[in-house]
PDB file of C-alpha atoms in Angstrom:
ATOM      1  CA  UNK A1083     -54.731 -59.911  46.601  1.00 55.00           C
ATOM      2  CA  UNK A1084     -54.965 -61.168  49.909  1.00 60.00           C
ATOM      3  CA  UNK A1085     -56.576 -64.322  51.121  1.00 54.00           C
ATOM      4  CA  UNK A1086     -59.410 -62.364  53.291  1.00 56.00           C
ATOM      5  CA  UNK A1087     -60.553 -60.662  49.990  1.00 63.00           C
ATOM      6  CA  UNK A1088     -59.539 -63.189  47.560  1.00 65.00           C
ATOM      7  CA  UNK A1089     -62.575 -65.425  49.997  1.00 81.00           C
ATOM      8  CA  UNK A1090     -64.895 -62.510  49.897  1.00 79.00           C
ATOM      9  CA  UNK A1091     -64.449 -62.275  46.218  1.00 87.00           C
ATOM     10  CA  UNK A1092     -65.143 -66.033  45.793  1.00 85.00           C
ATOM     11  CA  UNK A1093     -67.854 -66.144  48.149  1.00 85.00           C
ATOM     12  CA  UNK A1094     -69.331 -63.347  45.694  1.00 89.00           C
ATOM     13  CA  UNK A1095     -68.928 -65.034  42.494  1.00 91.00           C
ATOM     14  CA  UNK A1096     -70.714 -68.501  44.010  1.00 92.00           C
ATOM     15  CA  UNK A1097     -73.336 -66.131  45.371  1.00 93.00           C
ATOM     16  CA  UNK A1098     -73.649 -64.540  42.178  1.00 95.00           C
ATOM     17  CA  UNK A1099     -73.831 -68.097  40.363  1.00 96.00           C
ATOM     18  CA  UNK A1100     -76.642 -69.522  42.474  1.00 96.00           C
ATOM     19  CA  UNK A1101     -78.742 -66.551  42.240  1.00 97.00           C
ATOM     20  CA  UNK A1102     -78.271 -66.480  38.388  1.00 96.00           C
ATOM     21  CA  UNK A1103     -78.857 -70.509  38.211  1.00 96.00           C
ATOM     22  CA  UNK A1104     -81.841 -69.875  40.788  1.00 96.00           C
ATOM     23  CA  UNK A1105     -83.406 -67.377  38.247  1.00 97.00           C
ATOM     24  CA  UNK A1106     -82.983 -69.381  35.658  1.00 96.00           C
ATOM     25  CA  UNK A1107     -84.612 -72.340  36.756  1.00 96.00           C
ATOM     26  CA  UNK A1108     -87.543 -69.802  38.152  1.00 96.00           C
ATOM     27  CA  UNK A1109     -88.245 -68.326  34.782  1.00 95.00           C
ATOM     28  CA  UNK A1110     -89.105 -72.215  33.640  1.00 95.00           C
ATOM     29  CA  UNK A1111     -90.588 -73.701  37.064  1.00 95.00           C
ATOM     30  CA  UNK A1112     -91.583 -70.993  38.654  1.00 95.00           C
ATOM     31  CA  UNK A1113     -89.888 -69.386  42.102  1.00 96.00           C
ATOM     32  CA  UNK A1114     -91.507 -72.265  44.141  1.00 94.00           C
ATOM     33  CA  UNK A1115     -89.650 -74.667  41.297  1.00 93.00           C
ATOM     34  CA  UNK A1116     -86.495 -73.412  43.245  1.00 93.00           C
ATOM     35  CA  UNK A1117     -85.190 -75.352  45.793  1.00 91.00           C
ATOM     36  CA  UNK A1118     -81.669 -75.781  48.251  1.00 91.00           C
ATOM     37  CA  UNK A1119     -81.479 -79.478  47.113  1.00 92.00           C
ATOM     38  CA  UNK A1120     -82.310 -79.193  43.051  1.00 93.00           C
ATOM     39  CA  UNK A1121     -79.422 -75.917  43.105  1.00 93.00           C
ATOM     40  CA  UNK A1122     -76.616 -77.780  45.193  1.00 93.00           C
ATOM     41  CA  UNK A1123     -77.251 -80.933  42.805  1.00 94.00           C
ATOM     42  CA  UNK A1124     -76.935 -78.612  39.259  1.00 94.00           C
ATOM     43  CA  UNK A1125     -74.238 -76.301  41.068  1.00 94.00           C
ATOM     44  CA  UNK A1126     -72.221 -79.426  42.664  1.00 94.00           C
ATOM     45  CA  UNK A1127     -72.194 -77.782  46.129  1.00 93.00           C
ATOM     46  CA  UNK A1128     -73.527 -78.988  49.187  1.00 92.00           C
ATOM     47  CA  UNK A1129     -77.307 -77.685  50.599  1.00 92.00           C
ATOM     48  CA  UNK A1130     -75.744 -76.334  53.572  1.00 92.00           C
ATOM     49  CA  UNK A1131     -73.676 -74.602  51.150  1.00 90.00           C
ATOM     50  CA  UNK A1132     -76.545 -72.809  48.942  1.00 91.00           C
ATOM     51  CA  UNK A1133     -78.419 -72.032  52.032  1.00 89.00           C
ATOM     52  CA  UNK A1134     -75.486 -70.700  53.852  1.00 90.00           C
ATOM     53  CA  UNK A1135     -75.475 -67.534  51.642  1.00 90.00           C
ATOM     54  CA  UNK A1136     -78.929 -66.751  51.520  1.00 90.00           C
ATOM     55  CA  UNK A1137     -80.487 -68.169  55.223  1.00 89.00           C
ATOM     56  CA  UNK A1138     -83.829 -69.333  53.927  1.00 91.00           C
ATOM     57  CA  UNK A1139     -85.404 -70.505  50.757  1.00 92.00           C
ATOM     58  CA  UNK A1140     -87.047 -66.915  50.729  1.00 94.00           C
ATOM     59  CA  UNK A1141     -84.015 -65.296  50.875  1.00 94.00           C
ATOM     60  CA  UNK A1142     -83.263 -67.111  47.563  1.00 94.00           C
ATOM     61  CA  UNK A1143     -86.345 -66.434  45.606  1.00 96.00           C
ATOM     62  CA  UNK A1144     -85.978 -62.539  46.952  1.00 96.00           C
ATOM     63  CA  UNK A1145     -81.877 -62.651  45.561  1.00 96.00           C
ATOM     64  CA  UNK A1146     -83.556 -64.232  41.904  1.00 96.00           C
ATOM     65  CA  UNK A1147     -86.153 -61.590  41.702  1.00 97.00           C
ATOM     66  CA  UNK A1148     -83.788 -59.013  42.856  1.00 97.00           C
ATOM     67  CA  UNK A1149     -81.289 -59.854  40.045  1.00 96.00           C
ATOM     68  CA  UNK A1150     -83.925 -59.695  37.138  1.00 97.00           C
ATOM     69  CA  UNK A1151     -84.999 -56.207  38.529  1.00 97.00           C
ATOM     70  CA  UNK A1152     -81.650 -54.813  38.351  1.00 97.00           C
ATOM     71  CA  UNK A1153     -81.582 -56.315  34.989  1.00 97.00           C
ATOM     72  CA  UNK A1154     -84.528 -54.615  33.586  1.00 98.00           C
ATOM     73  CA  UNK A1155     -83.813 -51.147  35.167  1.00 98.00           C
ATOM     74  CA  UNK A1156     -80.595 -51.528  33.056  1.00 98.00           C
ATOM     75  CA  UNK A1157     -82.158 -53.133  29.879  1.00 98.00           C
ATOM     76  CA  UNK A1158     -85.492 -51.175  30.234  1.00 98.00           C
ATOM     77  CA  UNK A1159     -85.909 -48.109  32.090  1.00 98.00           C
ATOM     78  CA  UNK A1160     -82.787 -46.778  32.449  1.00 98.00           C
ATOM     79  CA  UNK A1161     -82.318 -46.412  28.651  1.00 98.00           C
ATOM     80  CA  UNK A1162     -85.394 -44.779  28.334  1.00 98.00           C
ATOM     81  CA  UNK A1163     -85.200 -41.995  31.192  1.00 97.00           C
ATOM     82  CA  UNK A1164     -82.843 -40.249  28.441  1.00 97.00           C
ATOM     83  CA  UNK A1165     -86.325 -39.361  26.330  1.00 98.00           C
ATOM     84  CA  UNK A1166     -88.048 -36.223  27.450  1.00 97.00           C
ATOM     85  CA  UNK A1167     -90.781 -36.517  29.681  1.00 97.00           C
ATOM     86  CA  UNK A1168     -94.213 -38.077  28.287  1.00 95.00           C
ATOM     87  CA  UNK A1169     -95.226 -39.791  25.025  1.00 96.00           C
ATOM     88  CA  UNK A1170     -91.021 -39.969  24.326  1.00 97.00           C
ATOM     89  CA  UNK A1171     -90.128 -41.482  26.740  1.00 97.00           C
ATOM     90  CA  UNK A1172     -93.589 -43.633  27.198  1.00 97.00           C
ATOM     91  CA  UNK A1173     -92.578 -45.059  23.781  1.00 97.00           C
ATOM     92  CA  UNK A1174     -89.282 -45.656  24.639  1.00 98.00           C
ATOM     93  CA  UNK A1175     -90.150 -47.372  27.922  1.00 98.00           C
ATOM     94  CA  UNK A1176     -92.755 -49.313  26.452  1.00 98.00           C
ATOM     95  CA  UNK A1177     -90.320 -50.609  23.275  1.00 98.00           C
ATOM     96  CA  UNK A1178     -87.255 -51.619  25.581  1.00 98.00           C
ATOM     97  CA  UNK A1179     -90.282 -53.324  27.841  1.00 98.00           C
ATOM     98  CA  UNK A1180     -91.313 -55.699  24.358  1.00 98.00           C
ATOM     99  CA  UNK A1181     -87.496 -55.951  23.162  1.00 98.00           C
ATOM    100  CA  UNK A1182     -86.682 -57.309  26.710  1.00 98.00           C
ATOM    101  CA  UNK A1183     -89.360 -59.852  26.952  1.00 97.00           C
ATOM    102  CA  UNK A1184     -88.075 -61.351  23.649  1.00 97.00           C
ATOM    103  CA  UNK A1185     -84.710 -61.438  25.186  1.00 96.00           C
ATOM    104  CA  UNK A1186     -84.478 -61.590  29.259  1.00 96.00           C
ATOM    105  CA  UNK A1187     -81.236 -63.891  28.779  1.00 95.00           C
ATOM    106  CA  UNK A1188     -83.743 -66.976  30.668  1.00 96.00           C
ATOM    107  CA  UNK A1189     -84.789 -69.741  29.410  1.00 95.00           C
ATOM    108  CA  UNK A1190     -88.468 -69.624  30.785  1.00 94.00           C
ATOM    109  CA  UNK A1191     -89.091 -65.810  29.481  1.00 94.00           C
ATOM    110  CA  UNK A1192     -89.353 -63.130  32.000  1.00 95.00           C
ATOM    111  CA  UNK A1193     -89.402 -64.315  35.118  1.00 96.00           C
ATOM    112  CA  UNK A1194     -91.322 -61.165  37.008  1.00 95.00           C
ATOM    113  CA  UNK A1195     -94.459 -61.922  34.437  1.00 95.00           C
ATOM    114  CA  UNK A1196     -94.261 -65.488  35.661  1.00 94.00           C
ATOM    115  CA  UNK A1197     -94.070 -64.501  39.369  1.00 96.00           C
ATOM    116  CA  UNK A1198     -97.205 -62.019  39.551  1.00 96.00           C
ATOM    117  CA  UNK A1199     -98.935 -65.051  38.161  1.00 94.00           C
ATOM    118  CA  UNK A1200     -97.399 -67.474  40.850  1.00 96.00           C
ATOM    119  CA  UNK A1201     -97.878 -65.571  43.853  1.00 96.00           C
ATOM    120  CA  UNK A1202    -101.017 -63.178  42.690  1.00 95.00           C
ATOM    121  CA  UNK A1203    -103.342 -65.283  45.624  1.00 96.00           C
ATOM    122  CA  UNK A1204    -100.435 -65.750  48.278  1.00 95.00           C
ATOM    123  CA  UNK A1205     -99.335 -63.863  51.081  1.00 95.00           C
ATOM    124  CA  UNK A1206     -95.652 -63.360  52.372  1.00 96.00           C
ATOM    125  CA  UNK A1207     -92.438 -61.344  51.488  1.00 96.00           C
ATOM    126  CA  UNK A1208     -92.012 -62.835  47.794  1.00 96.00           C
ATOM    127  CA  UNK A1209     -95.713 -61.870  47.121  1.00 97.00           C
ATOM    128  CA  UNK A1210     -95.164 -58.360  48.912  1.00 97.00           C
ATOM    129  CA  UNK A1211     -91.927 -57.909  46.940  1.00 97.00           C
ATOM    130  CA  UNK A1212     -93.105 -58.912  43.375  1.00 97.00           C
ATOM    131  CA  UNK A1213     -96.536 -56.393  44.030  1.00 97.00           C
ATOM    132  CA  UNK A1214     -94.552 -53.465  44.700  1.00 98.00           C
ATOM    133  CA  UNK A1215     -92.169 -54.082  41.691  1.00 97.00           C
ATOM    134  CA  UNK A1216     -95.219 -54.007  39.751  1.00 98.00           C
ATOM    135  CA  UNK A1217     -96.594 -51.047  41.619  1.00 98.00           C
ATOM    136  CA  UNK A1218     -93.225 -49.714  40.713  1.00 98.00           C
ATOM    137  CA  UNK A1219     -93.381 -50.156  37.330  1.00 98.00           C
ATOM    138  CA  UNK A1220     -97.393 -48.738  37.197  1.00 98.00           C
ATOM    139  CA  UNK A1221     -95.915 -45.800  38.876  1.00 98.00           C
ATOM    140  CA  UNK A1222     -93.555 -45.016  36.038  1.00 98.00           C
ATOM    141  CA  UNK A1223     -95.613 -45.452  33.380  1.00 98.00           C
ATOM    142  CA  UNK A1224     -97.957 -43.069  34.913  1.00 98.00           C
ATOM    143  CA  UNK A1225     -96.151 -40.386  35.928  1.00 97.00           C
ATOM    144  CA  UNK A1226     -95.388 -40.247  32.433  1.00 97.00           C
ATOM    145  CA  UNK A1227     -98.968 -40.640  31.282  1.00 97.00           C
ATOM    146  CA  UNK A1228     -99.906 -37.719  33.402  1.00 97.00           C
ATOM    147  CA  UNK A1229     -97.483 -35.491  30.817  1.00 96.00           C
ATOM    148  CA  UNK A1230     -99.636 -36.476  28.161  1.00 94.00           C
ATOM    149  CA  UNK A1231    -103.343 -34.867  28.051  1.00 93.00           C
ATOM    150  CA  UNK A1232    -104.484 -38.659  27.832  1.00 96.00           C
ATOM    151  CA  UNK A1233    -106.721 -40.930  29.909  1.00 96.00           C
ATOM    152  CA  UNK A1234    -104.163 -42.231  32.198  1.00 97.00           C
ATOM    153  CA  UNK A1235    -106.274 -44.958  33.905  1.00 97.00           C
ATOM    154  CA  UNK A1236    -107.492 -46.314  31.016  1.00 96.00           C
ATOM    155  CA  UNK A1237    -104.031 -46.038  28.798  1.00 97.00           C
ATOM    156  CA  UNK A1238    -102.260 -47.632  31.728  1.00 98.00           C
ATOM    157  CA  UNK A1239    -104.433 -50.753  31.797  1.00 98.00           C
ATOM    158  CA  UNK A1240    -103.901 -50.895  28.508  1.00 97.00           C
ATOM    159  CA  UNK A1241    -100.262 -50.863  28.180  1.00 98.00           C
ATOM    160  CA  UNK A1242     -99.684 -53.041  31.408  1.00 98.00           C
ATOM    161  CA  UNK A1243    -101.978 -55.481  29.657  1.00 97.00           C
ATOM    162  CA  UNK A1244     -99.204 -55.837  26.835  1.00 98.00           C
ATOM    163  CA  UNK A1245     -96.469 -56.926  28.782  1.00 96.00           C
ATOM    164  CA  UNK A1246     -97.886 -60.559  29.895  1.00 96.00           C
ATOM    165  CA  UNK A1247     -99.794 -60.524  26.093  1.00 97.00           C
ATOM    166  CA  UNK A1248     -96.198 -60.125  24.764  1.00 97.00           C
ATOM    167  CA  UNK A1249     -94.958 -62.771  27.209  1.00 95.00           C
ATOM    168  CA  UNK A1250     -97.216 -65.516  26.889  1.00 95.00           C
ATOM    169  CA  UNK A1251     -97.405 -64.864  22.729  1.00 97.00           C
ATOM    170  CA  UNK A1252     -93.219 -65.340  22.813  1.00 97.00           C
ATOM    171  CA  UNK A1253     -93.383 -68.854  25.380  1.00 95.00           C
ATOM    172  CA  UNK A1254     -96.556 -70.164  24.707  1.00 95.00           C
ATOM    173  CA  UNK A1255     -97.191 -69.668  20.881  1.00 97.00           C
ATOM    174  CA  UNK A1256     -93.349 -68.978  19.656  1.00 96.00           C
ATOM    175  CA  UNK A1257     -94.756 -65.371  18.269  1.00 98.00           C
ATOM    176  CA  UNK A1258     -91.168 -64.008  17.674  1.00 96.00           C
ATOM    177  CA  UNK A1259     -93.253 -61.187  15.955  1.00 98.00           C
ATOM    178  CA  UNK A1260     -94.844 -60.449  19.769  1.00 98.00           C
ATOM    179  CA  UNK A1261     -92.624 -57.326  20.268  1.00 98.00           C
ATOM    180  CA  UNK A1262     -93.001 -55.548  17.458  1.00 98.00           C
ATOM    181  CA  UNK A1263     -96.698 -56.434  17.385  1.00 98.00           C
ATOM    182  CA  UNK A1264     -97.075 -54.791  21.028  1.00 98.00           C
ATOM    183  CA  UNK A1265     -94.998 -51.666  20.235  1.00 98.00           C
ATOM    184  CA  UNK A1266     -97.827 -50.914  16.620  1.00 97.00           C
ATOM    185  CA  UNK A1267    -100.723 -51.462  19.815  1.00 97.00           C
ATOM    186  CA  UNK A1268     -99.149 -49.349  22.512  1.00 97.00           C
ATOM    187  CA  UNK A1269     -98.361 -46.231  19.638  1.00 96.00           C
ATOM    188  CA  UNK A1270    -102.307 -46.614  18.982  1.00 96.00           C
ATOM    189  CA  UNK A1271    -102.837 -46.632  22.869  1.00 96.00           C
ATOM    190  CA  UNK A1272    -100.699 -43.121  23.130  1.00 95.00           C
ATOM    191  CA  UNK A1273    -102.398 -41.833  19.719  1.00 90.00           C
ATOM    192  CA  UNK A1274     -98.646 -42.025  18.456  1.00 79.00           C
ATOM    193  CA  UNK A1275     -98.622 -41.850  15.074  1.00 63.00           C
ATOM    194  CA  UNK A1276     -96.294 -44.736  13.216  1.00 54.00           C
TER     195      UNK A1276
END
């Protein structure tokens, strides 16, 4: 390997370990809990050397989020576009959804639940970026809903109120039982039977 791409490849793996400590510490203190000085003390680098591959404390918070969306497109949706259209794959999106706020490999739970709660009131990029990942996500659900004869506005509130309910039960309360309690209420939602 030569030395140019032997660099780029290291500058990728230390880019690729700040963003995954920077998520990490997000999921527990929040995206404003991240900062240049807290990451080059836990990462043993320098703050010029954080910043330097991200520009702006922004930049960081946008890499963080962007890593746990690529991580629940794999863990979530993807899995689930496999079902045929409607209540199949509803179910199945709505199953990996619970499974994968029991396990979102952070320490502080899922991190996107955390950040529509942080930045619901502000104004910005992260705020602009976090509403459109949930507009995303309503989007899905109800182009699926709309293959199903059922009251899509009112079985989309419903199911996107499960989510944070499943979220808070499993880091508040220590309801390991969350999951499987959400997936019994969103069948009942889609008139699924069990």
């Amino acid at each position: 390997m030569s030395l140019m791409r032997r660099s780029a490849v290291d500058a990728q793996h230390t880019r690729d370990t700040i963003i995954a400590k920077a998520a990490a510490i997000a999921s527990v203190d929040g995206l404003e809990g991240v900062t240049i000085g807290r990451l080059a003390a836990d990462l043993a680098m320098s703050k010029s050397g954080v910043l330097g591959h991200f520009g702006t404390k922004e930049g960081l918070q946008l890499a963080a989020i962007d890593r746990v969306i690529a991580d629940f497109r794999a863990k979530v949706v993807e899995p689930a576009l496999t079902r045929d259209r409607g209540l199949p794959r509803l179910t199945a999106l709505c199953d990996h959804w619970f499974d994968y706020l029991a396990d979102t490999g952070l320490p502080g739970g899922c991190l996107l639940t955390a950040a529509a709660v942080e930045f619901d009131t502000r104004t910005g990029e992260v705020h602009d970026t976090v509403a459109e990942l949930w507009n995303d996500w309503r989007r899905l659900l109800r182009a699926e809903l709309k293959h199903t004869g059922l009251d899509v506005d009112q079985c989309l509130f419903e199911l996107m109120a499960l989510g944070p309910a499943v979220n808070q039960a499993i880091q508040l309360h220590g309801d390991r039982k969350a999951p499987e309690r959400a997936k019994r209420a969103a069948r009942t939602v889609l008139l699924v039977k069990a």
